[in-house]
Each structure stands twice: as structure tokens, then as C-alpha cells.
PDB file of C-alpha atoms in Angstrom:
ATOM      1  CA  UNK A   1      -2.535   5.248 -12.414  1.00 63.00           C
ATOM      2  CA  UNK A   2       0.477   5.688 -10.152  1.00 60.00           C
ATOM      3  CA  UNK A   3      -1.146   8.602  -8.324  1.00 70.00           C
ATOM      4  CA  UNK A   4      -4.116   6.390  -7.675  1.00 67.00           C
ATOM      5  CA  UNK A   5      -1.873   3.775  -6.126  1.00 49.00           C
ATOM      6  CA  UNK A   6      -0.378   6.438  -3.886  1.00 42.00           C
ATOM      7  CA  UNK A   7      -3.818   7.599  -2.863  1.00 40.00           C
ATOM      8  CA  UNK A   8      -4.814   4.128  -1.693  1.00 35.00           C
ATOM      9  CA  UNK A   9      -1.566   3.227   0.029  1.00 32.00           C
ATOM     10  CA  UNK A  10      -2.256   2.296   3.676  1.00 28.00           C
ATOM     11  CA  UNK A  11       0.987   3.796   4.845  1.00 29.00           C
ATOM     12  CA  UNK A  12      -0.108   7.251   3.714  1.00 31.00           C
ATOM     13  CA  UNK A  13      -1.908   7.722   6.999  1.00 29.00           C
ATOM     14  CA  UNK A  14      -5.114   8.986   5.355  1.00 28.00           C
ATOM     15  CA  UNK A  15      -8.157   8.324   7.527  1.00 30.00           C
ATOM     16  CA  UNK A  16     -11.125   6.467   6.131  1.00 28.00           C
ATOM     17  CA  UNK A  17     -13.747   8.758   4.641  1.00 34.00           C
ATOM     18  CA  UNK A  18     -17.456   8.508   4.308  1.00 32.00           C
ATOM     19  CA  UNK A  19     -18.746   7.038   1.026  1.00 36.00           C
ATOM     20  CA  UNK A  20     -20.164  10.521   0.416  1.00 44.00           C
ATOM     21  CA  UNK A  21     -17.343  11.727  -1.735  1.00 52.00           C
ATOM     22  CA  UNK A  22     -18.178  15.411  -1.447  1.00 45.00           C
ATOM     23  CA  UNK A  23     -18.232  15.757   2.354  1.00 43.00           C
ATOM     24  CA  UNK A  24     -15.188  17.994   2.565  1.00 47.00           C
ATOM     25  CA  UNK A  25     -15.010  18.835   6.258  1.00 39.00           C
ATOM     26  CA  UNK A  26     -12.283  21.437   5.776  1.00 40.00           C
ATOM     27  CA  UNK A  27     -14.462  23.733   3.701  1.00 38.00           C
ATOM     28  CA  UNK A  28     -18.088  22.780   4.243  1.00 40.00           C
ATOM     29  CA  UNK A  29     -18.717  25.762   6.516  1.00 37.00           C
ATOM     30  CA  UNK A  30     -17.620  28.282   3.899  1.00 40.00           C
ATOM     31  CA  UNK A  31     -20.613  30.531   3.163  1.00 38.00           C
ATOM     32  CA  UNK A  32     -19.780  30.912  -0.534  1.00 45.00           C
ATOM     33  CA  UNK A  33     -17.528  29.820  -3.326  1.00 52.00           C
ATOM     34  CA  UNK A  34     -16.160  33.362  -3.379  1.00 58.00           C
ATOM     35  CA  UNK A  35     -14.763  32.954   0.147  1.00 57.00           C
ATOM     36  CA  UNK A  36     -13.186  29.683  -0.857  1.00 55.00           C
ATOM     37  CA  UNK A  37     -11.581  31.406  -3.838  1.00 56.00           C
ATOM     38  CA  UNK A  38     -10.095  33.955  -1.446  1.00 60.00           C
ATOM     39  CA  UNK A  39      -8.207  31.120   0.235  1.00 57.00           C
ATOM     40  CA  UNK A  40      -6.933  29.861  -3.104  1.00 56.00           C
ATOM     41  CA  UNK A  41      -6.198  33.197  -4.746  1.00 65.00           C
ATOM     42  CA  UNK A  42      -2.578  32.159  -5.207  1.00 70.00           C
ATOM     43  CA  UNK A  43      -2.517  28.339  -5.374  1.00 78.00           C
ATOM     44  CA  UNK A  44       1.283  28.273  -5.540  1.00 84.00           C
ATOM     45  CA  UNK A  45       1.689  24.522  -5.136  1.00 90.00           C
ATOM     46  CA  UNK A  46      -0.252  23.510  -8.247  1.00 93.00           C
ATOM     47  CA  UNK A  47       1.640  26.091 -10.269  1.00 94.00           C
ATOM     48  CA  UNK A  48       4.642  23.799 -10.497  1.00 94.00           C
ATOM     49  CA  UNK A  49       2.380  21.087 -11.936  1.00 96.00           C
ATOM     50  CA  UNK A  50       0.138  22.953 -14.380  1.00 96.00           C
ATOM     51  CA  UNK A  51       3.002  25.020 -15.822  1.00 97.00           C
ATOM     52  CA  UNK A  52       4.512  21.915 -17.439  1.00 98.00           C
ATOM     53  CA  UNK A  53       3.864  21.544 -21.166  1.00 97.00           C
ATOM     54  CA  UNK A  54       3.894  17.746 -20.837  1.00 97.00           C
ATOM     55  CA  UNK A  55       0.375  17.928 -19.424  1.00 96.00           C
ATOM     56  CA  UNK A  56      -0.854  18.815 -22.915  1.00 95.00           C
ATOM     57  CA  UNK A  57       0.017  15.262 -23.935  1.00 95.00           C
ATOM     58  CA  UNK A  58      -2.996  14.160 -21.912  1.00 95.00           C
ATOM     59  CA  UNK A  59      -5.365  16.679 -23.482  1.00 93.00           C
ATOM     60  CA  UNK A  60      -7.168  14.219 -25.746  1.00 94.00           C
ATOM     61  CA  UNK A  61      -7.517  11.667 -22.942  1.00 96.00           C
ATOM     62  CA  UNK A  62      -8.967  14.325 -20.632  1.00 95.00           C
ATOM     63  CA  UNK A  63     -11.492  15.383 -23.273  1.00 94.00           C
ATOM     64  CA  UNK A  64     -12.595  11.801 -23.944  1.00 96.00           C
ATOM     65  CA  UNK A  65     -12.992  11.228 -20.214  1.00 97.00           C
ATOM     66  CA  UNK A  66     -15.029  14.416 -19.912  1.00 96.00           C
ATOM     67  CA  UNK A  67     -17.429  13.573 -22.721  1.00 95.00           C
ATOM     68  CA  UNK A  68     -17.806  10.028 -21.358  1.00 97.00           C
ATOM     69  CA  UNK A  69     -20.164  11.725 -18.889  1.00 96.00           C
ATOM     70  CA  UNK A  70     -23.358  11.803 -20.996  1.00 95.00           C
ATOM     71  CA  UNK A  71     -24.297  15.369 -20.051  1.00 95.00           C
ATOM     72  CA  UNK A  72     -20.869  16.686 -20.965  1.00 94.00           C
ATOM     73  CA  UNK A  73     -20.871  14.611 -24.134  1.00 94.00           C
ATOM     74  CA  UNK A  74     -24.159  16.098 -25.295  1.00 94.00           C
ATOM     75  CA  UNK A  75     -23.060  19.622 -24.501  1.00 92.00           C
ATOM     76  CA  UNK A  76     -19.763  19.318 -26.380  1.00 91.00           C
ATOM     77  CA  UNK A  77     -21.229  17.424 -29.335  1.00 90.00           C
ATOM     78  CA  UNK A  78     -24.243  19.684 -29.800  1.00 89.00           C
ATOM     79  CA  UNK A  79     -22.636  23.047 -29.047  1.00 86.00           C
ATOM     80  CA  UNK A  80     -19.019  22.702 -30.201  1.00 80.00           C
ATOM     81  CA  UNK A  81     -17.546  22.202 -33.638  1.00 74.00           C
ATOM     82  CA  UNK A  82     -14.672  19.800 -33.101  1.00 65.00           C
ATOM     83  CA  UNK A  83     -14.543  18.835 -36.752  1.00 64.00           C
ATOM     84  CA  UNK A  84     -13.633  22.312 -37.965  1.00 63.00           C
ATOM     85  CA  UNK A  85     -12.320  24.001 -34.821  1.00 70.00           C
ATOM     86  CA  UNK A  86     -10.621  21.184 -32.888  1.00 65.00           C
ATOM     87  CA  UNK A  87      -8.216  23.495 -31.051  1.00 71.00           C
ATOM     88  CA  UNK A  88     -10.919  25.696 -29.529  1.00 76.00           C
ATOM     89  CA  UNK A  89     -11.588  23.477 -26.523  1.00 75.00           C
ATOM     90  CA  UNK A  90      -7.860  23.151 -25.850  1.00 81.00           C
ATOM     91  CA  UNK A  91      -7.509  26.918 -25.973  1.00 84.00           C
ATOM     92  CA  UNK A  92     -10.424  27.616 -23.650  1.00 87.00           C
ATOM     93  CA  UNK A  93      -9.521  24.841 -21.207  1.00 89.00           C
ATOM     94  CA  UNK A  94      -5.852  25.770 -20.948  1.00 91.00           C
ATOM     95  CA  UNK A  95      -6.659  29.480 -20.678  1.00 92.00           C
ATOM     96  CA  UNK A  96      -8.953  28.680 -17.770  1.00 93.00           C
ATOM     97  CA  UNK A  97      -6.451  26.366 -16.026  1.00 94.00           C
ATOM     98  CA  UNK A  98      -3.516  28.747 -16.394  1.00 95.00           C
ATOM     99  CA  UNK A  99      -5.600  31.722 -15.288  1.00 94.00           C
ATOM    100  CA  UNK A 100      -6.837  29.969 -12.145  1.00 93.00           C
ATOM    101  CA  UNK A 101      -3.256  29.048 -11.234  1.00 93.00           C
ATOM    102  CA  UNK A 102      -1.369  32.183 -12.295  1.00 93.00           C
ATOM    103  CA  UNK A 103      -3.855  34.965 -13.025  1.00 91.00           C
ATOM    104  CA  UNK A 104      -4.600  38.035 -10.944  1.00 89.00           C
ATOM    105  CA  UNK A 105      -7.878  38.316  -9.083  1.00 87.00           C
ATOM    106  CA  UNK A 106      -9.247  40.610 -11.790  1.00 89.00           C
ATOM    107  CA  UNK A 107      -8.219  38.189 -14.540  1.00 92.00           C
ATOM    108  CA  UNK A 108      -9.796  35.249 -12.733  1.00 90.00           C
ATOM    109  CA  UNK A 109     -13.073  37.079 -12.271  1.00 89.00           C
ATOM    110  CA  UNK A 110     -13.118  38.091 -15.946  1.00 92.00           C
ATOM    111  CA  UNK A 111     -12.377  34.574 -17.212  1.00 92.00           C
ATOM    112  CA  UNK A 112     -14.912  32.995 -14.849  1.00 91.00           C
ATOM    113  CA  UNK A 113     -17.572  35.426 -16.068  1.00 90.00           C
ATOM    114  CA  UNK A 114     -16.684  34.589 -19.675  1.00 90.00           C
ATOM    115  CA  UNK A 115     -17.030  30.873 -18.948  1.00 90.00           C
ATOM    116  CA  UNK A 116     -20.400  31.436 -17.260  1.00 88.00           C
ATOM    117  CA  UNK A 117     -21.679  33.320 -20.313  1.00 89.00           C
ATOM    118  CA  UNK A 118     -20.449  30.609 -22.658  1.00 87.00           C
ATOM    119  CA  UNK A 119     -22.024  27.870 -20.546  1.00 88.00           C
ATOM    120  CA  UNK A 120     -25.379  29.646 -20.250  1.00 89.00           C
ATOM    121  CA  UNK A 121     -26.422  28.572 -23.746  1.00 90.00           C
ATOM    122  CA  UNK A 122     -25.024  25.042 -23.500  1.00 91.00           C
ATOM    123  CA  UNK A 123     -28.096  23.237 -22.267  1.00 90.00           C
ATOM    124  CA  UNK A 124     -30.831  20.890 -23.346  1.00 90.00           C
ATOM    125  CA  UNK A 125     -33.810  19.031 -21.904  1.00 89.00           C
ATOM    126  CA  UNK A 126     -31.611  16.689 -19.868  1.00 89.00           C
ATOM    127  CA  UNK A 127     -28.297  18.522 -19.424  1.00 90.00           C
ATOM    128  CA  UNK A 128     -26.764  21.893 -18.623  1.00 92.00           C
ATOM    129  CA  UNK A 129     -23.135  22.993 -18.777  1.00 89.00           C
ATOM    130  CA  UNK A 130     -23.707  24.770 -15.468  1.00 89.00           C
ATOM    131  CA  UNK A 131     -24.638  21.534 -13.679  1.00 94.00           C
ATOM    132  CA  UNK A 132     -22.228  21.339 -10.694  1.00 94.00           C
ATOM    133  CA  UNK A 133     -21.897  17.572 -11.040  1.00 95.00           C
ATOM    134  CA  UNK A 134     -20.734  17.926 -14.627  1.00 95.00           C
ATOM    135  CA  UNK A 135     -18.328  20.699 -13.657  1.00 94.00           C
ATOM    136  CA  UNK A 136     -16.960  18.505 -10.878  1.00 96.00           C
ATOM    137  CA  UNK A 137     -16.272  15.678 -13.313  1.00 97.00           C
ATOM    138  CA  UNK A 138     -14.521  17.979 -15.798  1.00 95.00           C
ATOM    139  CA  UNK A 139     -12.249  19.309 -13.032  1.00 96.00           C
ATOM    140  CA  UNK A 140     -11.623  15.752 -11.826  1.00 97.00           C
ATOM    141  CA  UNK A 141     -10.380  14.675 -15.252  1.00 97.00           C
ATOM    142  CA  UNK A 142      -7.925  17.592 -15.329  1.00 96.00           C
ATOM    143  CA  UNK A 143      -6.524  16.548 -11.964  1.00 97.00           C
ATOM    144  CA  UNK A 144      -6.355  12.819 -12.672  1.00 97.00           C
ATOM    145  CA  UNK A 145      -4.671  13.101 -16.059  1.00 97.00           C
ATOM    146  CA  UNK A 146      -2.436  16.020 -15.116  1.00 97.00           C
ATOM    147  CA  UNK A 147      -1.081  14.613 -11.878  1.00 97.00           C
ATOM    148  CA  UNK A 148      -0.417  11.243 -13.498  1.00 97.00           C
ATOM    149  CA  UNK A 149       1.647  12.733 -16.326  1.00 97.00           C
ATOM    150  CA  UNK A 150       3.521  15.036 -13.953  1.00 97.00           C
ATOM    151  CA  UNK A 151       4.558  12.180 -11.672  1.00 97.00           C
ATOM    152  CA  UNK A 152       5.538  10.011 -14.627  1.00 96.00           C
ATOM    153  CA  UNK A 153       7.999  12.725 -15.625  1.00 97.00           C
ATOM    154  CA  UNK A 154       9.254  13.886 -12.215  1.00 96.00           C
ATOM    155  CA  UNK A 155       8.611  10.964  -9.877  1.00 95.00           C
ATOM    156  CA  UNK A 156       6.216  10.366  -7.014  1.00 95.00           C
ATOM    157  CA  UNK A 157       5.458  13.219  -4.651  1.00 95.00           C
ATOM    158  CA  UNK A 158       5.580  12.970  -0.899  1.00 94.00           C
ATOM    159  CA  UNK A 159       2.158  12.380   0.632  1.00 94.00           C
ATOM    160  CA  UNK A 160       2.126  15.871   2.162  1.00 94.00           C
ATOM    161  CA  UNK A 161       2.952  17.596  -1.124  1.00 94.00           C
ATOM    162  CA  UNK A 162       0.459  15.424  -2.976  1.00 95.00           C
ATOM    163  CA  UNK A 163      -2.366  16.318  -0.584  1.00 94.00           C
ATOM    164  CA  UNK A 164      -1.620  20.050  -0.716  1.00 93.00           C
ATOM    165  CA  UNK A 165      -1.580  20.035  -4.508  1.00 95.00           C
ATOM    166  CA  UNK A 166      -4.746  17.928  -4.589  1.00 95.00           C
ATOM    167  CA  UNK A 167      -6.576  20.427  -2.370  1.00 92.00           C
ATOM    168  CA  UNK A 168      -5.435  23.339  -4.514  1.00 92.00           C
ATOM    169  CA  UNK A 169      -6.696  21.613  -7.640  1.00 94.00           C
ATOM    170  CA  UNK A 170     -10.181  22.160  -6.246  1.00 92.00           C
ATOM    171  CA  UNK A 171      -9.930  25.767  -7.454  1.00 90.00           C
ATOM    172  CA  UNK A 172     -10.645  24.447 -10.967  1.00 92.00           C
ATOM    173  CA  UNK A 173     -14.035  23.231  -9.764  1.00 91.00           C
ATOM    174  CA  UNK A 174     -15.188  25.680  -7.097  1.00 89.00           C
ATOM    175  CA  UNK A 175     -14.364  28.759  -9.153  1.00 86.00           C
ATOM    176  CA  UNK A 176     -17.348  27.784 -11.291  1.00 83.00           C
ATOM    177  CA  UNK A 177     -20.614  26.245 -10.062  1.00 84.00           C
ATOM    178  CA  UNK A 178     -19.235  23.523  -7.805  1.00 91.00           C
ATOM    179  CA  UNK A 179     -19.807  23.994  -4.086  1.00 89.00           C
ATOM    180  CA  UNK A 180     -16.573  23.697  -2.070  1.00 82.00           C
ATOM    181  CA  UNK A 181     -17.835  20.674  -0.160  1.00 88.00           C
ATOM    182  CA  UNK A 182     -18.383  18.703  -3.362  1.00 94.00           C
ATOM    183  CA  UNK A 183     -14.642  18.327  -4.026  1.00 95.00           C
ATOM    184  CA  UNK A 184     -13.698  14.996  -2.382  1.00 96.00           C
ATOM    185  CA  UNK A 185     -11.993  15.531   0.956  1.00 94.00           C
ATOM    186  CA  UNK A 186      -8.740  13.719   0.127  1.00 94.00           C
ATOM    187  CA  UNK A 187      -7.038  11.790  -2.631  1.00 95.00           C
ATOM    188  CA  UNK A 188      -8.426   8.560  -1.241  1.00 95.00           C
ATOM    189  CA  UNK A 189     -11.955   9.932  -1.455  1.00 97.00           C
ATOM    190  CA  UNK A 190     -11.194  11.300  -4.902  1.00 97.00           C
ATOM    191  CA  UNK A 191     -10.167   7.924  -6.308  1.00 97.00           C
ATOM    192  CA  UNK A 192     -13.273   6.313  -4.813  1.00 97.00           C
ATOM    193  CA  UNK A 193     -15.326   8.939  -6.659  1.00 97.00           C
ATOM    194  CA  UNK A 194     -13.227   8.386  -9.791  1.00 98.00           C
ATOM    195  CA  UNK A 195     -13.665   4.610  -9.775  1.00 97.00           C
ATOM    196  CA  UNK A 196     -17.419   4.985  -9.337  1.00 97.00           C
ATOM    197  CA  UNK A 197     -17.626   7.374 -12.284  1.00 97.00           C
ATOM    198  CA  UNK A 198     -15.473   5.257 -14.579  1.00 97.00           C
ATOM    199  CA  UNK A 199     -17.347   2.055 -13.750  1.00 96.00           C
ATOM    200  CA  UNK A 200     -20.830   3.522 -14.218  1.00 95.00           C
ATOM    201  CA  UNK A 201     -20.397   5.708 -17.316  1.00 93.00           C
ATOM    202  CA  UNK A 202     -21.334   4.512 -20.771  1.00 90.00           C
ATOM    203  CA  UNK A 203     -20.010   5.982 -23.992  1.00 95.00           C
ATOM    204  CA  UNK A 204     -22.857   7.587 -25.915  1.00 96.00           C
ATOM    205  CA  UNK A 205     -23.119   8.405 -29.619  1.00 96.00           C
ATOM    206  CA  UNK A 206     -22.339  11.998 -28.696  1.00 95.00           C
ATOM    207  CA  UNK A 207     -19.058  10.958 -27.108  1.00 96.00           C
ATOM    208  CA  UNK A 208     -18.207   8.724 -30.072  1.00 96.00           C
ATOM    209  CA  UNK A 209     -18.684  11.624 -32.485  1.00 94.00           C
ATOM    210  CA  UNK A 210     -16.444  13.861 -30.389  1.00 93.00           C
ATOM    211  CA  UNK A 211     -13.794  11.126 -30.299  1.00 95.00           C
ATOM    212  CA  UNK A 212     -13.920  10.760 -34.076  1.00 93.00           C
ATOM    213  CA  UNK A 213     -13.572  14.494 -34.621  1.00 90.00           C
ATOM    214  CA  UNK A 214     -10.743  14.646 -32.108  1.00 91.00           C
ATOM    215  CA  UNK A 215      -8.663  11.603 -33.074  1.00 94.00           C
ATOM    216  CA  UNK A 216      -9.409  11.247 -36.799  1.00 93.00           C
ATOM    217  CA  UNK A 217      -9.869  14.879 -37.777  1.00 89.00           C
ATOM    218  CA  UNK A 218      -9.425  15.409 -41.505  1.00 86.00           C
ATOM    219  CA  UNK A 219      -9.758  19.189 -41.233  1.00 83.00           C
ATOM    220  CA  UNK A 220      -6.499  19.641 -39.358  1.00 84.00           C
ATOM    221  CA  UNK A 221      -3.471  21.063 -41.183  1.00 85.00           C
ATOM    222  CA  UNK A 222      -1.287  18.326 -42.617  1.00 89.00           C
ATOM    223  CA  UNK A 223       1.515  18.777 -40.070  1.00 88.00           C
ATOM    224  CA  UNK A 224      -0.972  18.277 -37.213  1.00 86.00           C
ATOM    225  CA  UNK A 225      -2.733  15.345 -38.878  1.00 90.00           C
ATOM    226  CA  UNK A 226       0.649  13.611 -39.040  1.00 94.00           C
ATOM    227  CA  UNK A 227       0.666  13.579 -35.237  1.00 93.00           C
ATOM    228  CA  UNK A 228      -2.722  11.900 -34.835  1.00 94.00           C
ATOM    229  CA  UNK A 229      -1.425   8.297 -34.813  1.00 95.00           C
ATOM    230  CA  UNK A 230       0.816   9.245 -31.873  1.00 96.00           C
ATOM    231  CA  UNK A 231      -2.086  11.027 -30.170  1.00 95.00           C
ATOM    232  CA  UNK A 232      -4.285   7.940 -30.594  1.00 96.00           C
ATOM    233  CA  UNK A 233      -1.557   5.702 -29.195  1.00 97.00           C
ATOM    234  CA  UNK A 234      -0.870   7.792 -26.090  1.00 97.00           C
ATOM    235  CA  UNK A 235      -4.544   8.512 -25.486  1.00 97.00           C
ATOM    236  CA  UNK A 236      -5.450   4.829 -25.580  1.00 97.00           C
ATOM    237  CA  UNK A 237      -2.772   3.993 -23.018  1.00 97.00           C
ATOM    238  CA  UNK A 238      -3.699   6.855 -20.680  1.00 97.00           C
ATOM    239  CA  UNK A 239      -7.419   6.055 -20.602  1.00 97.00           C
ATOM    240  CA  UNK A 240      -8.811   3.550 -18.082  1.00 97.00           C
ATOM    241  CA  UNK A 241      -9.320   0.188 -19.794  1.00 96.00           C
ATOM    242  CA  UNK A 242     -13.104   0.248 -19.598  1.00 96.00           C
ATOM    243  CA  UNK A 243     -13.317   3.691 -21.206  1.00 97.00           C
ATOM    244  CA  UNK A 244     -10.674   2.853 -23.814  1.00 97.00           C
ATOM    245  CA  UNK A 245     -12.513  -0.298 -24.844  1.00 96.00           C
ATOM    246  CA  UNK A 246     -15.833   1.527 -25.004  1.00 96.00           C
ATOM    247  CA  UNK A 247     -14.338   4.012 -27.460  1.00 97.00           C
ATOM    248  CA  UNK A 248     -13.000   1.145 -29.549  1.00 95.00           C
ATOM    249  CA  UNK A 249      -9.377   2.176 -29.090  1.00 96.00           C
ATOM    250  CA  UNK A 250      -6.808  -0.601 -29.324  1.00 91.00           C
ATOM    251  CA  UNK A 251      -4.101  -1.548 -26.830  1.00 94.00           C
ATOM    252  CA  UNK A 252      -2.115  -4.434 -28.295  1.00 95.00           C
ATOM    253  CA  UNK A 253       1.169  -5.828 -27.048  1.00 96.00           C
ATOM    254  CA  UNK A 254       3.031  -3.989 -29.806  1.00 96.00           C
ATOM    255  CA  UNK A 255       1.263  -0.700 -29.083  1.00 96.00           C
ATOM    256  CA  UNK A 256       1.921  -1.009 -25.345  1.00 96.00           C
ATOM    257  CA  UNK A 257       5.580  -1.681 -26.096  1.00 97.00           C
ATOM    258  CA  UNK A 258       5.745   1.376 -28.351  1.00 97.00           C
ATOM    259  CA  UNK A 259       4.133   3.483 -25.651  1.00 97.00           C
ATOM    260  CA  UNK A 260       6.673   2.305 -23.067  1.00 97.00           C
ATOM    261  CA  UNK A 261       9.515   3.263 -25.414  1.00 97.00           C
ATOM    262  CA  UNK A 262       8.014   6.701 -26.014  1.00 97.00           C
ATOM    263  CA  UNK A 263       7.350   7.184 -22.310  1.00 96.00           C
ATOM    264  CA  UNK A 264      10.868   6.091 -21.376  1.00 97.00           C
ATOM    265  CA  UNK A 265      12.462   8.451 -23.891  1.00 97.00           C
ATOM    266  CA  UNK A 266      10.261  11.330 -22.742  1.00 97.00           C
ATOM    267  CA  UNK A 267      11.044  10.701 -19.065  1.00 97.00           C
ATOM    268  CA  UNK A 268      14.758  10.740 -19.864  1.00 97.00           C
ATOM    269  CA  UNK A 269      14.671  13.958 -21.878  1.00 98.00           C
ATOM    270  CA  UNK A 270      11.747  16.171 -20.891  1.00 98.00           C
ATOM    271  CA  UNK A 271      12.881  17.088 -17.338  1.00 97.00           C
ATOM    272  CA  UNK A 272      16.270  18.117 -18.807  1.00 97.00           C
ATOM    273  CA  UNK A 273      14.731  20.712 -21.103  1.00 97.00           C
ATOM    274  CA  UNK A 274      15.155  24.360 -20.072  1.00 98.00           C
ATOM    275  CA  UNK A 275      12.216  25.602 -18.052  1.00 97.00           C
ATOM    276  CA  UNK A 276      11.591  28.354 -20.592  1.00 97.00           C
ATOM    277  CA  UNK A 277      10.753  25.632 -23.136  1.00 97.00           C
ATOM    278  CA  UNK A 278       8.722  23.459 -20.753  1.00 98.00           C
ATOM    279  CA  UNK A 279       6.559  26.423 -19.735  1.00 97.00           C
ATOM    280  CA  UNK A 280       6.099  27.989 -23.174  1.00 97.00           C
ATOM    281  CA  UNK A 281       2.418  26.947 -23.590  1.00 95.00           C
ATOM    282  CA  UNK A 282       1.572  28.447 -20.202  1.00 96.00           C
ATOM    283  CA  UNK A 283       3.185  31.761 -21.135  1.00 96.00           C
ATOM    284  CA  UNK A 284       1.606  31.682 -24.606  1.00 96.00           C
ATOM    285  CA  UNK A 285      -1.934  31.118 -23.351  1.00 95.00           C
ATOM    286  CA  UNK A 286      -1.618  33.672 -20.543  1.00 96.00           C
ATOM    287  CA  UNK A 287      -0.393  36.274 -23.046  1.00 96.00           C
ATOM    288  CA  UNK A 288      -3.261  35.372 -25.377  1.00 94.00           C
ATOM    289  CA  UNK A 289      -5.742  35.665 -22.490  1.00 94.00           C
ATOM    290  CA  UNK A 290      -4.454  39.085 -21.445  1.00 95.00           C
ATOM    291  CA  UNK A 291      -4.576  40.356 -25.016  1.00 94.00           C
ATOM    292  CA  UNK A 292      -8.193  39.250 -25.358  1.00 90.00           C
ATOM    293  CA  UNK A 293      -9.150  40.766 -22.003  1.00 91.00           C
ATOM    294  CA  UNK A 294      -7.633  44.076 -23.085  1.00 89.00           C
ATOM    295  CA  UNK A 295      -9.701  43.984 -26.262  1.00 85.00           C
ATOM    296  CA  UNK A 296     -12.862  43.397 -24.238  1.00 77.00           C
ATOM    297  CA  UNK A 297     -12.154  46.231 -21.780  1.00 62.00           C
TER     298      UNK A 297
END
């Protein structure tokens, strides 16, 4: 990943961190996650990233990375119905992301409470959706995939901008069960954490079933099923090699060439689209969220 290369670059001036990925010195004295949320009530820097519709192109890759963590995989496989409702996780995830970046304080509190209620029943003998380590990994996948796609479209950020946006991304983790100090202190520490996770995870049967329902879903409407070969192609090329191979996804010379052509065309055209088009999903999901919150009230 290009962001990963930036994070490790020696000229970035990032000091060496402890191998303890979660020792975030900037926030470890915060008495509660609520206080940390106060600091990030308006995370304006990540808004320019998460508003871009192109991030949805990495949705399948992010989900497969999430369920590669065995606890997440069990929770999704045993408590979700990807085969018949494949868009539900996209809807809930994007609603949460857009709300944390753009929502009011009241909206954030309402969505967080809804997520807590939904997660309360997602548990088993050896996993719980409210496990902070699982929540940390889910948030990490959203950052890693999202920032990579954004920089592929708009170019590399300066190190200062990249660090500010990275720190603000922590709102996706600490607004749930993750303690502020668990979010790695810098991008360098993040990619150390990331590499450790990727190299130590194994793809379980739960994850394989989710992947099948996601990438070979026969219940989708015909016009969406027609897009699945493209989704499989892009997902395979976004995933780290070890995870891609474990899922049995192919990356041949021809497929890599096709991906480069698609990526090149998208890079040449997407940034030229009017912002109202590029941000349509964000506006759609925020409107949907506010409508549902009104119905609850």
C-alpha cells in the first residue's frame, strides 16, 4: 500500500515507537472515551476523505479483512445474513462512518447507542462484538483501505496532513468500546500493528462463507450480479497477498493488467467528476440515517 510506504519512510521524521502499538501518549491520560469524543466532535480533516464515493470500491476488501479476524468472522457469519441481505452491512457501516465524520453530537450519540444495542446480542463462547480488540481491527481496516484508495485517486498527502487525518480516524474506534490509548500512536505504529495482524490471522470457515456470500451472491438483483466479476477483481488486488491467497482469490498477470487499466482510467476521470456526484453516497446515507432517527424519536 502506498500509504504504508509513506508511513515507513525515514524522511517523515516520525520517532520510533514502542512495540506496544496502543501506547498513544497523546491521549492516554483521557479519563474516558467521551472526553476523547469531545476533542473529535468535528473531525474536519477526515471529512474530505470519507466523503468520497470512491471509498465504496474498497467495501468488499474491507469486509473480507474484517472477517479475517476469527472473532469478527464468527460474529458476522453467525449473526448476519449476507446471502439474502448483502447490502445491510454496507448500509450500517457507511451510516456509522458518515455520522462520525459529519453528524451532530445528538446524531452520533444516537447511532453509537444503536450500534451498542445491535452488538449486545452478537456474541458466543469465544467472541463478542463488543470486544475492543475486534472493534480496533474493524476501524483499522476502514482506515487502511480508505486512505489507500483516496491517495490513489488524489495523490500522496503531506506527512503533516496524513498524520492529522490518521489521528482523526481514531474516532471510528474510540466512539465504541476501544480505549483511546489503543489506537496506535502514529502511522508508523499503525502499520506495525497492521503487519502483525495480517501475518498472524488465518481465514476460518466462517470467513470463507462470508466471502462466498459477498463475492458470489446469487440473491442479488441481476444488475448488481453483473458487477461481481469487477468486484472480485478489484477486491483481490486491494487485499494483502497473504489474505488474498487464503481466500483463494486469483491475481494473474492478465488480471493485474486489467486492474491497472481500470485504476488508470478511474484516476484520470474520477477526480474530474463534480463534487455533488462524488459525495452522493455520503448525502444519501446521512439523509437515510436522519429519516430513521426521526422515526425512532
